[in-house]
XYZ file of C-alpha atoms in Angstrom:
342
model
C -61.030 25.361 -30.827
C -58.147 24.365 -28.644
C -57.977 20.574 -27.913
C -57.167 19.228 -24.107
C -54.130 17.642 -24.585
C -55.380 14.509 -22.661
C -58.224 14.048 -25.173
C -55.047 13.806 -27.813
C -54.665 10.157 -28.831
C -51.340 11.189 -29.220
C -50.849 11.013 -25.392
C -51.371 7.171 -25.197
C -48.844 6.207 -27.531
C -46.029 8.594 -25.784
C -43.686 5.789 -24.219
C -43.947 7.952 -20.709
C -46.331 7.823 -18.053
C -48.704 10.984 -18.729
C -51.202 12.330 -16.007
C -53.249 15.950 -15.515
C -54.448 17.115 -12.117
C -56.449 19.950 -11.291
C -55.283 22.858 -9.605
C -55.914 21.284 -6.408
C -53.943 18.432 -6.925
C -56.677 15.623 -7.602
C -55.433 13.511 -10.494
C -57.953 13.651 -13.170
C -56.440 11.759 -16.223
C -53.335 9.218 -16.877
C -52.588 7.813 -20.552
C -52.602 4.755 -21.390
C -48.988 3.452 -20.624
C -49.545 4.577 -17.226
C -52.386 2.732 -16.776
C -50.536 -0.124 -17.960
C -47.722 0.148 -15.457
C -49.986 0.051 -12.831
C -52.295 -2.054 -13.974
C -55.486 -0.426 -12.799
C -57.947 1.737 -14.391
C -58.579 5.609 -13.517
C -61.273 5.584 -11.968
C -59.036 3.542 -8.792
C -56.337 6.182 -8.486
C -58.208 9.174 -9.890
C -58.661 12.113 -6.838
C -56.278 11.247 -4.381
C -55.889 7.740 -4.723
C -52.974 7.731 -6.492
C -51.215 7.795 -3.273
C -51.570 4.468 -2.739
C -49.372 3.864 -5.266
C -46.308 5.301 -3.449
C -44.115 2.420 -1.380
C -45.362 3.262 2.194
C -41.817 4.662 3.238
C -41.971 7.403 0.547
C -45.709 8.601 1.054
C -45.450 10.952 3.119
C -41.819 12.593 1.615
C -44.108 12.370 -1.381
C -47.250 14.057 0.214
C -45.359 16.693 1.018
C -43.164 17.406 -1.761
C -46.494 17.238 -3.877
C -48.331 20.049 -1.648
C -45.424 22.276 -0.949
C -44.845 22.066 -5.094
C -48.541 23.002 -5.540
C -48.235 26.003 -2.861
C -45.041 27.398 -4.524
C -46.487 26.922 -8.083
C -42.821 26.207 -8.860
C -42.526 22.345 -10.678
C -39.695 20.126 -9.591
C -38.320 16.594 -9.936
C -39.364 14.408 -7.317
C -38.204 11.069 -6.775
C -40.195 7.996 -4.974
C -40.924 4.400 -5.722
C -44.489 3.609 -7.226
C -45.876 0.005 -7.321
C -46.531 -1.546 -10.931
C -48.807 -4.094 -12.095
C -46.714 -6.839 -10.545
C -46.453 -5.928 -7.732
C -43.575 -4.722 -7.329
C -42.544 -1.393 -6.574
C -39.920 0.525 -8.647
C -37.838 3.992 -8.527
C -39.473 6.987 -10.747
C -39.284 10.252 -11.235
C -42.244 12.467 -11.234
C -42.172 16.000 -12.821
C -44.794 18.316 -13.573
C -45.850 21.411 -14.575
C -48.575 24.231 -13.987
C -50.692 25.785 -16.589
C -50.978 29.292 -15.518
C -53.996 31.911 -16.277
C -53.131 35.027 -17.148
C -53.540 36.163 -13.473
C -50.698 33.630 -12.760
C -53.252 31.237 -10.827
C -53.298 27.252 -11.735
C -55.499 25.984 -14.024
C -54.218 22.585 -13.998
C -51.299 20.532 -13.633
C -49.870 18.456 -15.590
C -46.826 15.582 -15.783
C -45.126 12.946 -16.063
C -43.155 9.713 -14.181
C -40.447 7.912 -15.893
C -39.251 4.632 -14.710
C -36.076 5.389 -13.250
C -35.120 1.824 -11.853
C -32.662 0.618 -13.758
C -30.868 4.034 -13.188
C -31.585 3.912 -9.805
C -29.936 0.383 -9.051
C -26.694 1.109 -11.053
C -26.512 4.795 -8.672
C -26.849 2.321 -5.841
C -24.435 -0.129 -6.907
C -22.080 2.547 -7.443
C -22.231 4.045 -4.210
C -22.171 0.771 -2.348
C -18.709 0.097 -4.290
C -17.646 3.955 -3.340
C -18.187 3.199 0.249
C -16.546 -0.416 -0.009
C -13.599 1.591 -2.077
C -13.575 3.898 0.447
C -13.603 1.161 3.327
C -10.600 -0.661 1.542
C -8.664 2.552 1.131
C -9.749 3.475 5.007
C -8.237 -0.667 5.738
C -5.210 0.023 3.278
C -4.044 3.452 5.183
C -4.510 1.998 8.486
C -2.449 -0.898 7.678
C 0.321 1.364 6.069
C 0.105 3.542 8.833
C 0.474 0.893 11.499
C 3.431 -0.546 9.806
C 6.912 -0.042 11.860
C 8.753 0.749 8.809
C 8.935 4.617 7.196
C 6.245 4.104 3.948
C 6.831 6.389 0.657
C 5.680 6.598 -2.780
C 7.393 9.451 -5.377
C 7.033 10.208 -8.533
C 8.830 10.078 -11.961
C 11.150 12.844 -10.930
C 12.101 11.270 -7.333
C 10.006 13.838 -5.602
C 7.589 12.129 -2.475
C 4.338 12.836 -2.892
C 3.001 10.426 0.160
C 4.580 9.529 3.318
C 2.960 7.524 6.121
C 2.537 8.175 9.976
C 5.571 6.292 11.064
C 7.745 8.080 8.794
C 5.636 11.659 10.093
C 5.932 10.384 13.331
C 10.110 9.169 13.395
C 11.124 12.921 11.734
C 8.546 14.930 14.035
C 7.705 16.801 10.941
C 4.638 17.394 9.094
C 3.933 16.056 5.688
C 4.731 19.536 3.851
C 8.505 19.247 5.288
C 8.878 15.942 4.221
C 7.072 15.839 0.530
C 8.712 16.836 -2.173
C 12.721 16.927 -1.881
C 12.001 18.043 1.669
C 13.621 14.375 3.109
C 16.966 15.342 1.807
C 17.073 18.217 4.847
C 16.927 14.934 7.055
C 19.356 12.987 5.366
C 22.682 13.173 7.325
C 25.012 15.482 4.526
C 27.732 12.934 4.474
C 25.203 10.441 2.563
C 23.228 12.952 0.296
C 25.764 12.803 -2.518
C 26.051 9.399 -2.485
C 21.989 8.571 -2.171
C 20.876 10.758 -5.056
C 22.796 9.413 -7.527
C 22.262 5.899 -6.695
C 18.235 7.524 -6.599
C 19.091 9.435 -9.701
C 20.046 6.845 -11.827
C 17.789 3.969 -10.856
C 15.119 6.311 -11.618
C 16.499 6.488 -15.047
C 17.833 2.948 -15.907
C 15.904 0.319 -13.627
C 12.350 -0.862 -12.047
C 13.822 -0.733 -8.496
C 16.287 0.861 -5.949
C 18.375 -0.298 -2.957
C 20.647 1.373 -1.113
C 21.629 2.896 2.895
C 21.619 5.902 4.596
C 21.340 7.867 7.887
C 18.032 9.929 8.763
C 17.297 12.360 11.479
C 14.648 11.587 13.791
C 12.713 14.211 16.083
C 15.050 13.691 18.605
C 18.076 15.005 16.899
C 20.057 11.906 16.468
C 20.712 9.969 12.888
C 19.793 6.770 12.372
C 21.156 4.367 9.488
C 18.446 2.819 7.433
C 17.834 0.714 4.564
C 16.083 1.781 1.518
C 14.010 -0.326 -0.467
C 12.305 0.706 -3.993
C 10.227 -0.508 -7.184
C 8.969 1.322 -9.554
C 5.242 0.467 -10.412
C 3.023 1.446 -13.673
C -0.890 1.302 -13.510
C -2.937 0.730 -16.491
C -2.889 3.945 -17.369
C 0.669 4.188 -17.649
C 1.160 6.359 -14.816
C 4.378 6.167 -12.964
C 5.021 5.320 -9.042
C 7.530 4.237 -6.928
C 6.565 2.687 -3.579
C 9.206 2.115 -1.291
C 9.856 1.640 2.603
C 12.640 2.484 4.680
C 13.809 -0.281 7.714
C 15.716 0.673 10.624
C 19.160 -1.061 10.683
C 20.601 1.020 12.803
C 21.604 -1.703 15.827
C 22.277 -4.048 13.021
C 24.456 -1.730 11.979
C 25.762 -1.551 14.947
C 26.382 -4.976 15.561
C 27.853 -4.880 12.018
C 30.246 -2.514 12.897
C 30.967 -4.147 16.298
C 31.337 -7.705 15.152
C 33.931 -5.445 12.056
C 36.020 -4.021 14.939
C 35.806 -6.978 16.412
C 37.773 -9.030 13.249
C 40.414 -6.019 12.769
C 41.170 -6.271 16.636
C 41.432 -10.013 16.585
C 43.431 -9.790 13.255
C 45.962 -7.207 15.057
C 46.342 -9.583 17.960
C 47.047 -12.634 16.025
C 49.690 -10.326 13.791
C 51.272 -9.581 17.307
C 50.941 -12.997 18.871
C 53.043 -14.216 15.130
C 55.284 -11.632 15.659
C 56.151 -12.474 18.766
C 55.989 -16.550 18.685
C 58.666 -15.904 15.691
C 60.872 -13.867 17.509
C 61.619 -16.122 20.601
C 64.445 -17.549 20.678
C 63.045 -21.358 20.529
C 61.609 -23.687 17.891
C 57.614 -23.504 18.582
C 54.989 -25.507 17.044
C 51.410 -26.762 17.635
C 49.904 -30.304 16.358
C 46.242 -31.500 15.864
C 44.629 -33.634 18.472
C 45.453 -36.954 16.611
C 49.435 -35.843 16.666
C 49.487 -33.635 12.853
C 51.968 -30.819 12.753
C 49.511 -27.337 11.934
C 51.870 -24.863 13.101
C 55.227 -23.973 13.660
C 57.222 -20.534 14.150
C 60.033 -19.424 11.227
C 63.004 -20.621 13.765
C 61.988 -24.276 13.340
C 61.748 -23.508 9.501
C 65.509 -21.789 9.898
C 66.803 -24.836 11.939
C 65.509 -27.582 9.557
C 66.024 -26.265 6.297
C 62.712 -27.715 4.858
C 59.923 -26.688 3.208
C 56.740 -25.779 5.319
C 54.834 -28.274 2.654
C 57.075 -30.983 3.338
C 56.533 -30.888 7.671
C 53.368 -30.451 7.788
C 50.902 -32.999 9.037
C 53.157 -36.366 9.410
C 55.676 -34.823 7.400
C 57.976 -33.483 10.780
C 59.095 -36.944 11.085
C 61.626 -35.675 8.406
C 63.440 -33.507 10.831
C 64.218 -36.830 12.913
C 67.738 -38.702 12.026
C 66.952 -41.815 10.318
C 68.091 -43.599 13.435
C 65.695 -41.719 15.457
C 62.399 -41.735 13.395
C 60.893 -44.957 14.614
C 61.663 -44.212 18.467
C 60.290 -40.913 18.109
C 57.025 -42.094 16.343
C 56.549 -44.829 18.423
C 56.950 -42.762 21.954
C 54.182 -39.775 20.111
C 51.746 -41.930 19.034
C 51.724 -42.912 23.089
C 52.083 -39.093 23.990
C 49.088 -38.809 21.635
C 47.262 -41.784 23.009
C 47.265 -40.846 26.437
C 47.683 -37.473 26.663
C 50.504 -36.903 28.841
C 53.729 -36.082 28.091
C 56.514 -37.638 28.722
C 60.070 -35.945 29.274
């Protein structure tokens, strides 16, 4: 004669909460460790008053999981939280099964609930730090993309794989023109050659790059800017470089300016030499407290000294001895009062 499986001591000592129902749903049995877990005896949750078990949020998802599971005669996992003997109430699973007559209606049900709490917590703990990961990476592109500088990563190779809005935004390009090698096409083509193998090789021999070129924006015209690199390894030894590019272009400007600027100013005092030692007079120029600084090559040619020997003090050498201490004497007054005197 075939046993009831709930009649089984066996069923008590199966570390799983064990219950039977009858084909209309009314719990009928629950082993031991259930019983234990709730800390009540059958005869207060037999019928339908296992329901009260369910946290009052999930009773009726529960409810109606548990009916539309008994009208389809198809078993699935359910999850809900059931209270235990403390009081508190805890995450399980409940899955069950039908026992079938051989005209396919239910005889009786039967299942089981597993404590799924401890799963259940680390599930939530992961998503919470998804959607905090996800809120940092959200915070971390809207920074990059806010920044006024073009932002790029690229990998071993020297390829781009990410570019950010500003840099999207300053070519008028999408992404797919720009990833890849597809910057060079905006490089200006006197530059390339130079760029890559600066690229080229500090990809090969060192942990960052620097160098300057000229880029294309939407508007047609190039723009010089400054290139910035480091290569970065994560801990699992995968290879990056970040890198931004900064507009220099009006210091570059200015650079070039405040350059033309020099050479002009160099040309002009070349000239102004030129012509000082080509007059036909001994020139010269003195400090404000009466030193000799400059003097033109016909006052060299006329004295016969060396240009060591007359600067400073030294042009009272040029002076007959007989005339050194008048002429000292009347430019230290010269010098005092700042007038001359003919």
């Amino acid at each position: 004669m075939e046993r009831e499986p709930e009649t089984d001591p066996i069923i008590d000592l199966i570390p799983a909460m064990v219950w039977s129902a009858t084909s209309e749903g009314m719990l009928d049995f629950a082993n031991q460790h259930f019983l234990e877990f709730i800390g009540a005896p059958l005869e207060e949750i037999s019928g339908v008053g296992f329901y009260k078990l369910f946290h009052p949020d999930d009773m009726s998802h529960l409810a109606s999981e548990w009916h539309d599971i008994m009208a389809s005669k198809h078993a699935r996992e359910v999850v809900g939280r059931l209270r235990r003997a403390d009081g508190q109430y805890r995450w399980c699973t409940l899955r069950q099964k039908p026992r079938l007559d051989t005209e396919g209606n239910v005889v009786r049900w039967y299942g089981v609930v597993l404590d799924i709490e401890d799963r259940k917590q680390a599930e939530n703990a992961l998503k919470e730090t998804k959607t905090a990961l996800a809120a940092s990476e959200e915070n971390l592109s809207l920074i990059i993309n806010s920044l006024p500088v073009l932002v790029w990563s690229a990998r071993p190779d020297g390829s781009a794989d990410f570019v950010n809005k500003s840099w999207l935004d300053y070519a008028g390009r999408p992404a797919d023109q720009i990833l890849e090698w597809g910057f060079l096409d905006l490089y200006h083509p006197d530059d390339i050659p130079g760029m890559v193998d600066i690229w080229k090789r500090d990809l090969e021999h060192s942990d960052h790059t620097v160098l300057k070129g000229r880029i294309r924006g939407a508007d047609g015209n190039y723009r010089w800017f400054y290139f910035s690199g480091r290569k970065l390894v994560d801990a699992n030894g995968v290879v990056r470089w970040f890198g931004v590019n900064i507009d220099i272009e009006d210091l570059q400007r200015a650079e070039n300016a405040l350059r033309e600027s020099e050479a002009a100013l160099r040309e002009s005092e070349h000239k102004l030499n030129l012509i000082i030692n080509t007059i036909p007079a001994m020139a010269w120029s003195c400090t404000s407290d009466g030193r000799l600084e400059y003097f033109n090559r016909n006052l060299i040619d006329y004295v016969g000294l060396p240009s060591e020997e007359i600067v400073g003090f030294g042009f009272y050498r040029m002076f007959h001895p007989d005339d050194v201490e008048p002429m000292r004497m009347a430019w230290d007054d010269i010098v005092a009062s700042k007038k001359v005197v003919l």
